[in-house]
PDB file of C-alpha atoms in Angstrom:
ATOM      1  CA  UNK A   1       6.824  90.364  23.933  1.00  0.00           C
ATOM      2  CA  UNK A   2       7.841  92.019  20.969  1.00  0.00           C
ATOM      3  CA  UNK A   3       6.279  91.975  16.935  1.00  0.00           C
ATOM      4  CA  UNK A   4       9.515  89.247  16.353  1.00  0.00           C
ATOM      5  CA  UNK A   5       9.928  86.463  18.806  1.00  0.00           C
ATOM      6  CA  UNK A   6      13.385  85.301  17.615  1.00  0.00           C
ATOM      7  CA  UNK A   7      14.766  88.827  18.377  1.00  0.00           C
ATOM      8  CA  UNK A   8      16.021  87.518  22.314  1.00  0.00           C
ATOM      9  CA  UNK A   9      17.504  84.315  20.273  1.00  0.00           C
ATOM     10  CA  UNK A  10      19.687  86.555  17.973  1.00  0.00           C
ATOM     11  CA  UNK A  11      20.778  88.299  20.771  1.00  0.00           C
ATOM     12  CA  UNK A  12      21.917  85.094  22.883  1.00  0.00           C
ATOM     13  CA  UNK A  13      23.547  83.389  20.049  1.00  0.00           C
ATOM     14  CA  UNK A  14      25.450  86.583  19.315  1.00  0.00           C
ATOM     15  CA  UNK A  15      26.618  87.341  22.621  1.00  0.00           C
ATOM     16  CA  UNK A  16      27.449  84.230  23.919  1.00  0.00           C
ATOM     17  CA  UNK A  17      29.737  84.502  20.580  1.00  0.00           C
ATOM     18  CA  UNK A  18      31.606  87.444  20.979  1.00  0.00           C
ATOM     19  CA  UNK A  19      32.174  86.729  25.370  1.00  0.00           C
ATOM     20  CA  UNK A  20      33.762  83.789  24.303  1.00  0.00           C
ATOM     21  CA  UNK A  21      36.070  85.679  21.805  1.00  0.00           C
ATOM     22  CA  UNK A  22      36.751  88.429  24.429  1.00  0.00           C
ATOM     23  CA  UNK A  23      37.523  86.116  26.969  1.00  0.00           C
ATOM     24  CA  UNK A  24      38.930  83.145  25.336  1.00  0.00           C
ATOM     25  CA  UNK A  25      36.853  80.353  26.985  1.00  0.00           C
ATOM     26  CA  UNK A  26      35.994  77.362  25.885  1.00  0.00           C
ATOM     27  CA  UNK A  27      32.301  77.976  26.607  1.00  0.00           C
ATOM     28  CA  UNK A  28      29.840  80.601  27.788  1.00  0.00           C
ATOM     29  CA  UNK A  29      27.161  79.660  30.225  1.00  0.00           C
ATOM     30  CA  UNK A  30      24.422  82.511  31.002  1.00  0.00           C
ATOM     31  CA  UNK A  31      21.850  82.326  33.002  1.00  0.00           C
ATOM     32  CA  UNK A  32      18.436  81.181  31.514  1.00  0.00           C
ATOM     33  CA  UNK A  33      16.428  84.212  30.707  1.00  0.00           C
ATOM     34  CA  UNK A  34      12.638  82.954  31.151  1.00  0.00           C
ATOM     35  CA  UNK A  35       9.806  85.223  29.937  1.00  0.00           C
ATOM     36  CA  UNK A  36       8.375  83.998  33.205  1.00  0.00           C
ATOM     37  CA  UNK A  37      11.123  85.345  35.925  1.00  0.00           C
ATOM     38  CA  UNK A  38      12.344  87.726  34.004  1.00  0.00           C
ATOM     39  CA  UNK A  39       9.735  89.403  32.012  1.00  0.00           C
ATOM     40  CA  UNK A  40      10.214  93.109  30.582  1.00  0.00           C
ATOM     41  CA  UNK A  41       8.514  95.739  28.160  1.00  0.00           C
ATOM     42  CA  UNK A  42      10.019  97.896  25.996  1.00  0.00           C
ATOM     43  CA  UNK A  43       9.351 101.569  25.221  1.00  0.00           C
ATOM     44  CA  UNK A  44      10.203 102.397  21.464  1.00  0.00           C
ATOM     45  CA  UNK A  45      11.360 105.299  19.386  1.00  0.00           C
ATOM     46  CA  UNK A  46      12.365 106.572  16.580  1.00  0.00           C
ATOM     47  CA  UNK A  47      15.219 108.256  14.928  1.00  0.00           C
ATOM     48  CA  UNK A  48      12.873 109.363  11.621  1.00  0.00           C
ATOM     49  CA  UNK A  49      10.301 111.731  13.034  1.00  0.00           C
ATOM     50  CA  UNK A  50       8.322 112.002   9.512  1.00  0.00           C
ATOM     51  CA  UNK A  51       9.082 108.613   7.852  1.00  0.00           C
ATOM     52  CA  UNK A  52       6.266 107.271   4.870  1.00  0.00           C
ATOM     53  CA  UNK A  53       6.559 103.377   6.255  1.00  0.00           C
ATOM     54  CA  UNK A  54       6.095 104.098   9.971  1.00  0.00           C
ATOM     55  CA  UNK A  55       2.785 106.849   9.174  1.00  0.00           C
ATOM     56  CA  UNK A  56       1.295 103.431   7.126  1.00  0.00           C
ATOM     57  CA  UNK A  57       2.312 100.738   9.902  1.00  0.00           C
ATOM     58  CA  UNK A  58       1.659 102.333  13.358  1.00  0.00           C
ATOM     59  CA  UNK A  59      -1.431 104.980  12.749  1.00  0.00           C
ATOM     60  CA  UNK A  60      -3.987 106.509  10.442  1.00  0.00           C
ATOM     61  CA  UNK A  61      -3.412 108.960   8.354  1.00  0.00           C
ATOM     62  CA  UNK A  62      -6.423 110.811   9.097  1.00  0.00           C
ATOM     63  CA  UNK A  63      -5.584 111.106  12.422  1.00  0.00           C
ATOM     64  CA  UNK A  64      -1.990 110.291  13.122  1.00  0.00           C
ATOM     65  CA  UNK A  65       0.242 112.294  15.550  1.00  0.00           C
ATOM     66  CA  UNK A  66       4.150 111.853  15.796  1.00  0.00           C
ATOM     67  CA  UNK A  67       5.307 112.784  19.383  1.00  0.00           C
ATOM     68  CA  UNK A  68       9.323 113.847  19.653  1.00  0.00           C
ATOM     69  CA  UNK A  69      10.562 112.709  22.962  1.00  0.00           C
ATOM     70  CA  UNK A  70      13.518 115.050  24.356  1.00  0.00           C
ATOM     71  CA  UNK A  71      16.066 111.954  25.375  1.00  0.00           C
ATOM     72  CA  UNK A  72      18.070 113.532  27.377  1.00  0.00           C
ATOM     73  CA  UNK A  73      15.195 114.819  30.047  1.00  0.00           C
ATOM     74  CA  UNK A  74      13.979 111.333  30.324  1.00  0.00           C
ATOM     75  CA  UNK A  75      17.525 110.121  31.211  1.00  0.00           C
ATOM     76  CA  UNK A  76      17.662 113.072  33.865  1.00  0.00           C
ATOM     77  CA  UNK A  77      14.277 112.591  35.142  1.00  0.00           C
ATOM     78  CA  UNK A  78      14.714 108.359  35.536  1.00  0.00           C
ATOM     79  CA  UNK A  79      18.262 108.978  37.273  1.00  0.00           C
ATOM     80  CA  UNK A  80      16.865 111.660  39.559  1.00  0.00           C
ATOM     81  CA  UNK A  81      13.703 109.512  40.381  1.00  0.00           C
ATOM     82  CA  UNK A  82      14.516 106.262  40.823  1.00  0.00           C
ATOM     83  CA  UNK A  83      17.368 104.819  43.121  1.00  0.00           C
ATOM     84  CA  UNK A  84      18.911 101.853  41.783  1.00  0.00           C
ATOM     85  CA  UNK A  85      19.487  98.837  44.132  1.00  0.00           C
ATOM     86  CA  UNK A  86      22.462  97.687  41.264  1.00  0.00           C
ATOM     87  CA  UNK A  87      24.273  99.467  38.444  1.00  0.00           C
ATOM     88  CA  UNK A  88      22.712  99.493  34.851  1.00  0.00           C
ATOM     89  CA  UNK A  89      24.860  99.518  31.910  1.00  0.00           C
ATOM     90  CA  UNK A  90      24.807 102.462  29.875  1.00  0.00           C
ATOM     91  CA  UNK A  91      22.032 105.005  29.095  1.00  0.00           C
ATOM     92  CA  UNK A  92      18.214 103.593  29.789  1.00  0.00           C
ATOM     93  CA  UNK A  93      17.741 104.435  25.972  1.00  0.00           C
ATOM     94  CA  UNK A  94      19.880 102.896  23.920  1.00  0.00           C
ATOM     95  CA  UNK A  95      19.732 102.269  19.977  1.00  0.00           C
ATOM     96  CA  UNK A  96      18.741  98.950  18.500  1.00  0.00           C
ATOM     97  CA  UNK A  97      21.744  96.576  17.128  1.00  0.00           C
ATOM     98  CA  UNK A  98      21.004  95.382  13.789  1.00  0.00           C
ATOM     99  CA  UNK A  99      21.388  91.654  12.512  1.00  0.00           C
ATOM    100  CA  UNK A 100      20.257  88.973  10.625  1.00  0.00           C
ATOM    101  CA  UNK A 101      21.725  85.119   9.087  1.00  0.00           C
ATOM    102  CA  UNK A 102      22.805  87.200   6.290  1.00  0.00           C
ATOM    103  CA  UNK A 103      23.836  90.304   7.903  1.00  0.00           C
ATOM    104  CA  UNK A 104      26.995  90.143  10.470  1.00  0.00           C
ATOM    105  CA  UNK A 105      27.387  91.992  13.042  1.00  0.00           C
ATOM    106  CA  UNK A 106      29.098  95.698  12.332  1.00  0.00           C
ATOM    107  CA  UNK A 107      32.220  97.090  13.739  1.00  0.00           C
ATOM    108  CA  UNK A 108      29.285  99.204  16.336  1.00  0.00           C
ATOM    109  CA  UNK A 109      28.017  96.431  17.370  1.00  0.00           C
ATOM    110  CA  UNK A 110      31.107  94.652  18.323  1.00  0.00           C
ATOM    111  CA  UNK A 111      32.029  97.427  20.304  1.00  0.00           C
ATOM    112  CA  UNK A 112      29.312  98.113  22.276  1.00  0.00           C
ATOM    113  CA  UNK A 113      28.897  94.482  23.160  1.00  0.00           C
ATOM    114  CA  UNK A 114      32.893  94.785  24.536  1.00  0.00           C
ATOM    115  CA  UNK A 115      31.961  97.997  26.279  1.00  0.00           C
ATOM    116  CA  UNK A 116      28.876  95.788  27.789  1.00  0.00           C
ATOM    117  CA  UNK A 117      31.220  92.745  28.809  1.00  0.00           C
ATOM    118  CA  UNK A 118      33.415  95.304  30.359  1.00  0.00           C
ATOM    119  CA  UNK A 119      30.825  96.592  32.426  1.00  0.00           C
ATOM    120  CA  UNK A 120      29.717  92.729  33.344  1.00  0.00           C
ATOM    121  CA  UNK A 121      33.542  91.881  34.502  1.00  0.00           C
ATOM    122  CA  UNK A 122      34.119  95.197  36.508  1.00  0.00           C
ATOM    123  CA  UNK A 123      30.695  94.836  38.661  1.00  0.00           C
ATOM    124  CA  UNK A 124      32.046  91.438  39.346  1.00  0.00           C
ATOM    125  CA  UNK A 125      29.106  89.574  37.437  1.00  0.00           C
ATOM    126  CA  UNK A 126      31.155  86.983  35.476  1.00  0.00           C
ATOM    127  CA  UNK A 127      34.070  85.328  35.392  1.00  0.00           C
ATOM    128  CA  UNK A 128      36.314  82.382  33.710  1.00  0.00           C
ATOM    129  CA  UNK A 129      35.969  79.366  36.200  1.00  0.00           C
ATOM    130  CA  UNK A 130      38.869  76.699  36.673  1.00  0.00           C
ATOM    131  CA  UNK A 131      37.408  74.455  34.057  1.00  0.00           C
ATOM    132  CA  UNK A 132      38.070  77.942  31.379  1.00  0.00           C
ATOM    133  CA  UNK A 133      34.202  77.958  31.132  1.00  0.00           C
ATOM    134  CA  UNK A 134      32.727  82.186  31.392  1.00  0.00           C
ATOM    135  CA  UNK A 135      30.352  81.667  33.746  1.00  0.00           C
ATOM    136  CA  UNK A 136      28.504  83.876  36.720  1.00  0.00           C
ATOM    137  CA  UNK A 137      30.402  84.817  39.416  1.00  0.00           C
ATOM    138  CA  UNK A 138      28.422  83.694  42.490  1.00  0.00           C
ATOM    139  CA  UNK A 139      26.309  81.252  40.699  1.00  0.00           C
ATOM    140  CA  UNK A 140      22.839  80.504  41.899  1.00  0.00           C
ATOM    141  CA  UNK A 141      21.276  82.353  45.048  1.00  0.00           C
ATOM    142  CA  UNK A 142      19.910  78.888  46.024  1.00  0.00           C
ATOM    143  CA  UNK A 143      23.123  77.594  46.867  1.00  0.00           C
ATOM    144  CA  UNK A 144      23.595  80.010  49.958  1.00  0.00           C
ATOM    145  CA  UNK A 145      20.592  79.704  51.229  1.00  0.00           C
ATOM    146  CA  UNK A 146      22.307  78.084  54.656  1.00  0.00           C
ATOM    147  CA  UNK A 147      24.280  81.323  54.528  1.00  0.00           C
ATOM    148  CA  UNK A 148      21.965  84.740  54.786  1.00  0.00           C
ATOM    149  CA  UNK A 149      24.754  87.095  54.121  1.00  0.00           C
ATOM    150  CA  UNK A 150      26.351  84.512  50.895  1.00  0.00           C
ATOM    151  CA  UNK A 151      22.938  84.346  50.111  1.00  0.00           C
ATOM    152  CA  UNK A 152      22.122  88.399  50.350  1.00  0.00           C
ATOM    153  CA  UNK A 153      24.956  88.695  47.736  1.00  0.00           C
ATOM    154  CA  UNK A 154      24.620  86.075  45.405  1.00  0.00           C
ATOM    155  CA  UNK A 155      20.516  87.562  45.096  1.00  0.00           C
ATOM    156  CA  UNK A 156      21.590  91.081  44.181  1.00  0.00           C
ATOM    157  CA  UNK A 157      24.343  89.840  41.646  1.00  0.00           C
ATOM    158  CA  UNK A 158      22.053  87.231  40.093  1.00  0.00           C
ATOM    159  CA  UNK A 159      19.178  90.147  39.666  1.00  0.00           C
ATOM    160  CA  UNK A 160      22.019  92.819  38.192  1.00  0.00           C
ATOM    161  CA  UNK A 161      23.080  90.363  35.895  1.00  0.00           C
ATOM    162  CA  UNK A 162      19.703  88.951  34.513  1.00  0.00           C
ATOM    163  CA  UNK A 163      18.218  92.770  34.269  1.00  0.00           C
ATOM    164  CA  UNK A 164      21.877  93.981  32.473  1.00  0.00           C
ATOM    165  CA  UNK A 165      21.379  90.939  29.876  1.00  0.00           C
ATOM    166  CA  UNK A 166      17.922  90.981  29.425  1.00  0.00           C
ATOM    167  CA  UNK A 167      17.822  95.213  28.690  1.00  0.00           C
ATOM    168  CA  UNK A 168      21.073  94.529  26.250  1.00  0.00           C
ATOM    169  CA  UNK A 169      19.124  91.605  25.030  1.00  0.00           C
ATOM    170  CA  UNK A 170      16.307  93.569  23.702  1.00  0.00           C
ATOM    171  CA  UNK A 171      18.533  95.727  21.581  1.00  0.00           C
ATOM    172  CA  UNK A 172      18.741  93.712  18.960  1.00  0.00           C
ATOM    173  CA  UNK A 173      16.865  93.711  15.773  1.00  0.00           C
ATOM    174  CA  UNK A 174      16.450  91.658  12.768  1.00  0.00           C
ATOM    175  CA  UNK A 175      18.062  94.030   9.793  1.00  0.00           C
ATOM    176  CA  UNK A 176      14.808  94.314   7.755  1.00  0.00           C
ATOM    177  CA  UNK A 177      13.563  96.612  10.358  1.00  0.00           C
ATOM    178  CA  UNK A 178      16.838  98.802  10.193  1.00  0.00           C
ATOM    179  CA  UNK A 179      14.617 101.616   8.498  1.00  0.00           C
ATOM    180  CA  UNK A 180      13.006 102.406  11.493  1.00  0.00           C
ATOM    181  CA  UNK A 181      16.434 103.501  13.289  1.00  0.00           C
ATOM    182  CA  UNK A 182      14.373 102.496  16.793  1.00  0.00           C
ATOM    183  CA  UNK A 183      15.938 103.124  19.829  1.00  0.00           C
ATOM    184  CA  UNK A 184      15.008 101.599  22.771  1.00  0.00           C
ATOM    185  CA  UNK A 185      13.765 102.076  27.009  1.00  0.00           C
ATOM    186  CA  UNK A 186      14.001  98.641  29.277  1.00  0.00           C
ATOM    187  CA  UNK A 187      11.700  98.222  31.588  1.00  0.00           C
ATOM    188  CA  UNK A 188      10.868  95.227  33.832  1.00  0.00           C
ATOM    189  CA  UNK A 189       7.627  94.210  35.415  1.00  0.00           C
ATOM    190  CA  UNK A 190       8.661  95.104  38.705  1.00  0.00           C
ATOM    191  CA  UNK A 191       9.005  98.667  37.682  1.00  0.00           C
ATOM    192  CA  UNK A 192      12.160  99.281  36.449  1.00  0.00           C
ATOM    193  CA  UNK A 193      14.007  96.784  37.979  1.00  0.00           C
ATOM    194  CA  UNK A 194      13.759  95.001  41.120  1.00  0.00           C
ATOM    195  CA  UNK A 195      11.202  96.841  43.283  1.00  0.00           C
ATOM    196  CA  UNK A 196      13.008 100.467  42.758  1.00  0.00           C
ATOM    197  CA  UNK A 197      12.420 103.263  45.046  1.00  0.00           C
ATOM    198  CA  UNK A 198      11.044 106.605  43.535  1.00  0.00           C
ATOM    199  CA  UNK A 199      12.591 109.464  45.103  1.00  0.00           C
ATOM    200  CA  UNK A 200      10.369 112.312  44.919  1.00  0.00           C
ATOM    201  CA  UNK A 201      10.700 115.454  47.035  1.00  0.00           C
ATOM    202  CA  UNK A 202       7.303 117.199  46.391  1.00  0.00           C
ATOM    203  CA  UNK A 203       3.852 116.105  44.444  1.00  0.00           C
ATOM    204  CA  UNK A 204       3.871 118.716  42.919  1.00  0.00           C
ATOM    205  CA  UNK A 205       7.341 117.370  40.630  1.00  0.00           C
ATOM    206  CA  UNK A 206       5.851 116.145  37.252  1.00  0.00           C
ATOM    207  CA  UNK A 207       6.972 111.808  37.461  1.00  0.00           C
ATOM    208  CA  UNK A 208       6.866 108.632  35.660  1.00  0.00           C
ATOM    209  CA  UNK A 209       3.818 106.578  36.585  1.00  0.00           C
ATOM    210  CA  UNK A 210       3.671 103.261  35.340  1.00  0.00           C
ATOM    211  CA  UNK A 211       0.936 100.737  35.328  1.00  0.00           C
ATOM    212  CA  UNK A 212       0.820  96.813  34.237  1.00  0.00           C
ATOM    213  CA  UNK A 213      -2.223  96.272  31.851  1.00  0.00           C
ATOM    214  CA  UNK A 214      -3.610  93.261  30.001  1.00  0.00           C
ATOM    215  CA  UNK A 215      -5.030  92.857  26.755  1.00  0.00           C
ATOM    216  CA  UNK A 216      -5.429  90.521  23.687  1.00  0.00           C
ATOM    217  CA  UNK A 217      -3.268  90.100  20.431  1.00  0.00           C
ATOM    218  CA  UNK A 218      -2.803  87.710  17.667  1.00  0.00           C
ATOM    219  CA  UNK A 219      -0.320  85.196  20.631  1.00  0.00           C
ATOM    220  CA  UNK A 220      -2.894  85.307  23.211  1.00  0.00           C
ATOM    221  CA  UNK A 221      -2.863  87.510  26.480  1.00  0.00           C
ATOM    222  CA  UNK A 222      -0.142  89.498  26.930  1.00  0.00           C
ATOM    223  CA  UNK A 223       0.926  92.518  29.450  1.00  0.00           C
ATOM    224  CA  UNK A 224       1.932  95.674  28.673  1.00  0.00           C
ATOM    225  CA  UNK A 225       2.871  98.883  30.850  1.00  0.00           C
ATOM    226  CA  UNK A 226       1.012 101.929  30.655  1.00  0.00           C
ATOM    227  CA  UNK A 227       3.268 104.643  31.187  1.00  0.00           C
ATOM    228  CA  UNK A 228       2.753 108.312  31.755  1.00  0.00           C
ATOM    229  CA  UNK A 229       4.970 110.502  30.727  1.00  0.00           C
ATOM    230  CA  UNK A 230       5.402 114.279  32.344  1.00  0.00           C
ATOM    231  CA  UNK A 231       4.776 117.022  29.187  1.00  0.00           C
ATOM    232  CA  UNK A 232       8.569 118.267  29.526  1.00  0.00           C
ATOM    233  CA  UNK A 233       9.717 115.532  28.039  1.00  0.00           C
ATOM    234  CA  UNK A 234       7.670 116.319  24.968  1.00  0.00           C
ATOM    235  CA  UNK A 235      10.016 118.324  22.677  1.00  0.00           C
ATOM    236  CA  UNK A 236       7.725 118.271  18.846  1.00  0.00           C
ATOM    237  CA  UNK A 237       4.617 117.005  17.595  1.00  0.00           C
ATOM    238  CA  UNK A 238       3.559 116.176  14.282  1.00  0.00           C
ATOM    239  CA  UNK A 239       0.292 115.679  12.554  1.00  0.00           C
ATOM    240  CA  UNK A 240       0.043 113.186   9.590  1.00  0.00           C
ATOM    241  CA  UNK A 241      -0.502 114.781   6.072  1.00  0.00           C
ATOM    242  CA  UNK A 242      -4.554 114.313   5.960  1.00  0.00           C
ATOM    243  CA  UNK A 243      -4.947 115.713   9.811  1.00  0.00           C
ATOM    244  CA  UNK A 244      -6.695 119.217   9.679  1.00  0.00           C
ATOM    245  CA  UNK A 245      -4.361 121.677  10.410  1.00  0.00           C
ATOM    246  CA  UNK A 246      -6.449 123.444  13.152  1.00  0.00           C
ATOM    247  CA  UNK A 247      -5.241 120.469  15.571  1.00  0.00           C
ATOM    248  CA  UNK A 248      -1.935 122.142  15.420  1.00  0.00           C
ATOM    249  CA  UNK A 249      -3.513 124.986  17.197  1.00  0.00           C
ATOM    250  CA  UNK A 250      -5.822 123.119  19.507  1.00  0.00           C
ATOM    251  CA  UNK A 251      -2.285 120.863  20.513  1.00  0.00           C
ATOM    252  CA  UNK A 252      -0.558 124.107  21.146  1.00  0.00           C
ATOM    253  CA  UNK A 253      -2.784 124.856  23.632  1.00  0.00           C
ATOM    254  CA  UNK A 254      -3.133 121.559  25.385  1.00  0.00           C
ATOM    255  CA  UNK A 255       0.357 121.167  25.992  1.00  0.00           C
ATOM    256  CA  UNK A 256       1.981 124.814  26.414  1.00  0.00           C
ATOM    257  CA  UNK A 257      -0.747 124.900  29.830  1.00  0.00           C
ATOM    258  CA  UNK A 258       0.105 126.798  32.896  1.00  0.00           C
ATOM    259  CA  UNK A 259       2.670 129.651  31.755  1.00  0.00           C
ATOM    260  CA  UNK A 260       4.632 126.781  30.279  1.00  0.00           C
ATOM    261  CA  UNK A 261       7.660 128.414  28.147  1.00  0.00           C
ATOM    262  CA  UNK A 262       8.940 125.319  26.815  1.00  0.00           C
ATOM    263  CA  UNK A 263      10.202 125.279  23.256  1.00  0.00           C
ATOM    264  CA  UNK A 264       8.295 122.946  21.325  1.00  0.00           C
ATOM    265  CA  UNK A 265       7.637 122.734  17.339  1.00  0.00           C
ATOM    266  CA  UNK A 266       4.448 122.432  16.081  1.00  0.00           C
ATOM    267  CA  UNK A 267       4.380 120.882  12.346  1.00  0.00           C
ATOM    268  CA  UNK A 268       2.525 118.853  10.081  1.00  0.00           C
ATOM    269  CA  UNK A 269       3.862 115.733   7.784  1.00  0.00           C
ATOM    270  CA  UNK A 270       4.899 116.678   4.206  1.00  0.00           C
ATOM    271  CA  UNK A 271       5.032 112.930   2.947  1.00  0.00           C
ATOM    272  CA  UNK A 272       1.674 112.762   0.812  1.00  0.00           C
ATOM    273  CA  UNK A 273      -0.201 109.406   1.928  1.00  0.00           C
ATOM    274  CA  UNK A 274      -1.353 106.968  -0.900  1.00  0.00           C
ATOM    275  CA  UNK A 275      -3.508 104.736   1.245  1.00  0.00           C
TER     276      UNK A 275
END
């Protein structure tokens, strides 16, 4: 669930707009993306590491801490630790696409959507069927369920498709957060996708842990997934502006433990808060 709930209908209407432009059918049929079978949480970032909006909206400024995330280790770490049952499209973080009624989609945006219908056609998840409609290529699983090894098939491309769509499906924005510059990490409630395998050689290898929580908001009950994150993918910290500067010192030592010569800034937040 995310802070706007028309966010997944942006992203349908928009796609199902542009597949039918790249592939010139006279309709696009997806598969129905319920929050129910195929339910995910998102892990956001940001580009602006000191920004005067986000210190107001997301913390205190008595005791707000900006955390830099190094991108490229998570990518390394995820790829090294998890086996895929499927092939993902792209990077797992990826930035947000931007859009609104009165904003169109940019030049960006149409490309990486024809980069991600590429990748949809060349894993052999869609296709144009004799009536010219775009539609998935082995349809429902429940069909071949007189056939284990049709059936087998049809399971794994039905799964690869909905996780693909749903983790491009949570790129997209409305504009009026474009300020933010978020970037985004998919993750589904099975653990990043499908019941994945973590491939870890020793315990003593720093991992991902994840963990599916509950708690109340202003919709109801909703889950979220507590994830812990390894220190070397920690590249900066930041206090906010009205934090005492001795935390610097005391985060120094809580994350440079053990010997640990990673490079990380230290700094505090320039922007003077007016609460």
């Amino acid at each position: 669930m995310t802070n706007d709930p028309s966010e997944m209908t942006y992203g349908i209407n928009i796609l199902k707009e542009e597949f039918k432009k790249l592939s010139r059918a006279k309709d696009v049929q997806l598969p129905v993306l319920s929050q129910t079978e195929h339910q995910g949480y998102i892990f956001c970032f940001s580009k602006k590491k000191d920004s005067l909006n986000q210190w107001r909206s997301y913390t205190s400024p008595k005791y707000g801490v900006c955390i830099g995330f190094d991108i490229d280790v998570i990518e390394r770490k995820i790829n090294s630790q998890i086996e895929m049952p499927f092939n993902i499209w792209g990077n797992w973080v990826q930035k947000c696409i931007y859009v609104s009624d009165e904003q169109p989609l940019g030049k960006e945006g149409v490309n990486r959507i024809k980069e991600f219908y590429e990748f949809l056609i060349e894993n052999d998840l869609i296709k144009i069927d004799e009536n010219g409609i775009l539609v998935c290529t082995h349809g429902n699983p429940v069909l071949y369920q007189n056939d284990n090894e049709m059936f087998d098939l049809a399971l794994i491309k039905h799964r690869q498709l909905c996780f693909n769509l749903t983790k491009f499906l949570s790129l997209f924005k409305h504009q009026c957060y474009f300020e933010e510059q978020e970037y985004r990490l998919f993750l589904n409630d099975t653990g990043l996708a499908y019941r994945l395998i973590e491939k870890v050689e020793s315990p003593d290898i720093p991992v991902f842990k994840s963990e599916v929580n509950y708690k109340t908001n202003r919709y109801g009950l909703t889950s979220y997934l507590k994830v812990q994150f390894p220190f070397d993918v920690v590249k900066e910290v930041m206090i906010g502006s009205e934090v005492r500067a001795e935390n610097l010192k005391i985060l120094k030592e809580m994350l440079c433990v053990g010997g640990d010569n990673w490079q990380r800034e230290f700094a505090q937040s320039k922007i003077p808060f007016l609460s």
